[in-house]
């Protein structure tokens, strides 16, 4: 086994595998450490935004034949419903993490990545120490997820403030009732329902406060109509949890260490942006490593995160302020064309400018109006 490589990647989740594919394709000798055996599963809403699919295509990874495409997003709150599709016929895709990991692993193998089934235990002055020995590497990439140890070892962690939020995911055998990803707001909790196939959905429950299980959250914090829809469906596999979500890094690189994906920081799962950010960062990181310019990567990461993280913070406001949420849902329902353009910013990488100033002013004016009685929506739409 070689004791030296160009890039040692810590973590074989989507961010680590995508980075490995990109660096190996650029001719960098790449070793990836992941202690878990496939199939690699994880708590995730499993909705890949169109921008995530576009980045995967640039990495040469296609997801044809797995999962289920979705055309847009549907928000449900307090009896109100707003739904729209991504602009220009763009599609996202609901894909089980195990299937996504299998495609990424195959592509990494094809690209010549060396996979080592081992846990990295520390950074050393010349590389990494792992549970099978040591490896020297010109660069180390921390792709070890939300609670990244590489982030701490490299002194890149920054304290996060705000209420801790968590997630738990269950898969159910039942036909999706909406072709879109549905986000249902409840009492300090949200459900994120992703169509994964003709007879499979994933339900991610996100919440703040004390840790609770899936069934208790569903029964006590979410609309009864959702529980009724899910009841009687066969549960597939076991529930998986994650959190606390909010994690911050001072920056995405220092010295010869770079962070990618959740290791480089995370705001919340509410807007389903994590995978797109991970893949886009991988595409930005590989050429920076090849050029030996990690400062360029740190700038690119900050730029890539600016819009999605701002949108996620705004969406989080809606979880904390039910009256504002009602107004926002009503405003989006009243203007599906605007909603579609906003989804373009969130999911397809369009710029805020493309939403149009006049439309944004109209939206903000609607938000400022007192919430109308929800007669338009009180048709049991939850
Ligand atoms: C409830 C929930 C719902 C979500 N919904 C969506 C969604 O719908 N769409 C979306 O795009 N994103 C979603 N996300 C976010 C998405 O899951 C993450 O952004 C994504 O998994 C990040 O990938 P990653 O590779 O950075 O981290 P991870 O997937 O966490 O992978 C990290 C890997 O590092 C490995 N590792 C850890 N420590 C070490 C070590 N010391 N040595 C070696 N390996 C190590 C772990 O075993 C793991 O495999 C959701 C997240 C949650 C929690």
PDB file of C-alpha atoms in Angstrom, residues 370-378:
ATOM      1  CA  UNK A 370     -52.249  41.262   7.661  1.00  0.00           C
ATOM      2  CA  UNK A 371     -52.830  37.573   6.979  1.00  0.00           C
ATOM      3  CA  UNK A 372     -56.176  37.214   5.263  1.00  0.00           C
ATOM      4  CA  UNK A 373     -58.537  34.632   6.719  1.00  0.00           C
ATOM      5  CA  UNK A 374     -57.417  31.428   5.075  1.00  0.00           C
ATOM      6  CA  UNK A 375     -60.726  30.854   3.290  1.00  0.00           C
ATOM      7  CA  UNK A 376     -58.830  30.205   0.055  1.00  0.00           C
ATOM      8  CA  UNK A 377     -57.092  27.341   1.666  1.00  0.00           C
ATOM      9  CA  UNK A 378     -59.448  25.876   4.224  1.00  0.00           C
TER      10      UNK A 378
END
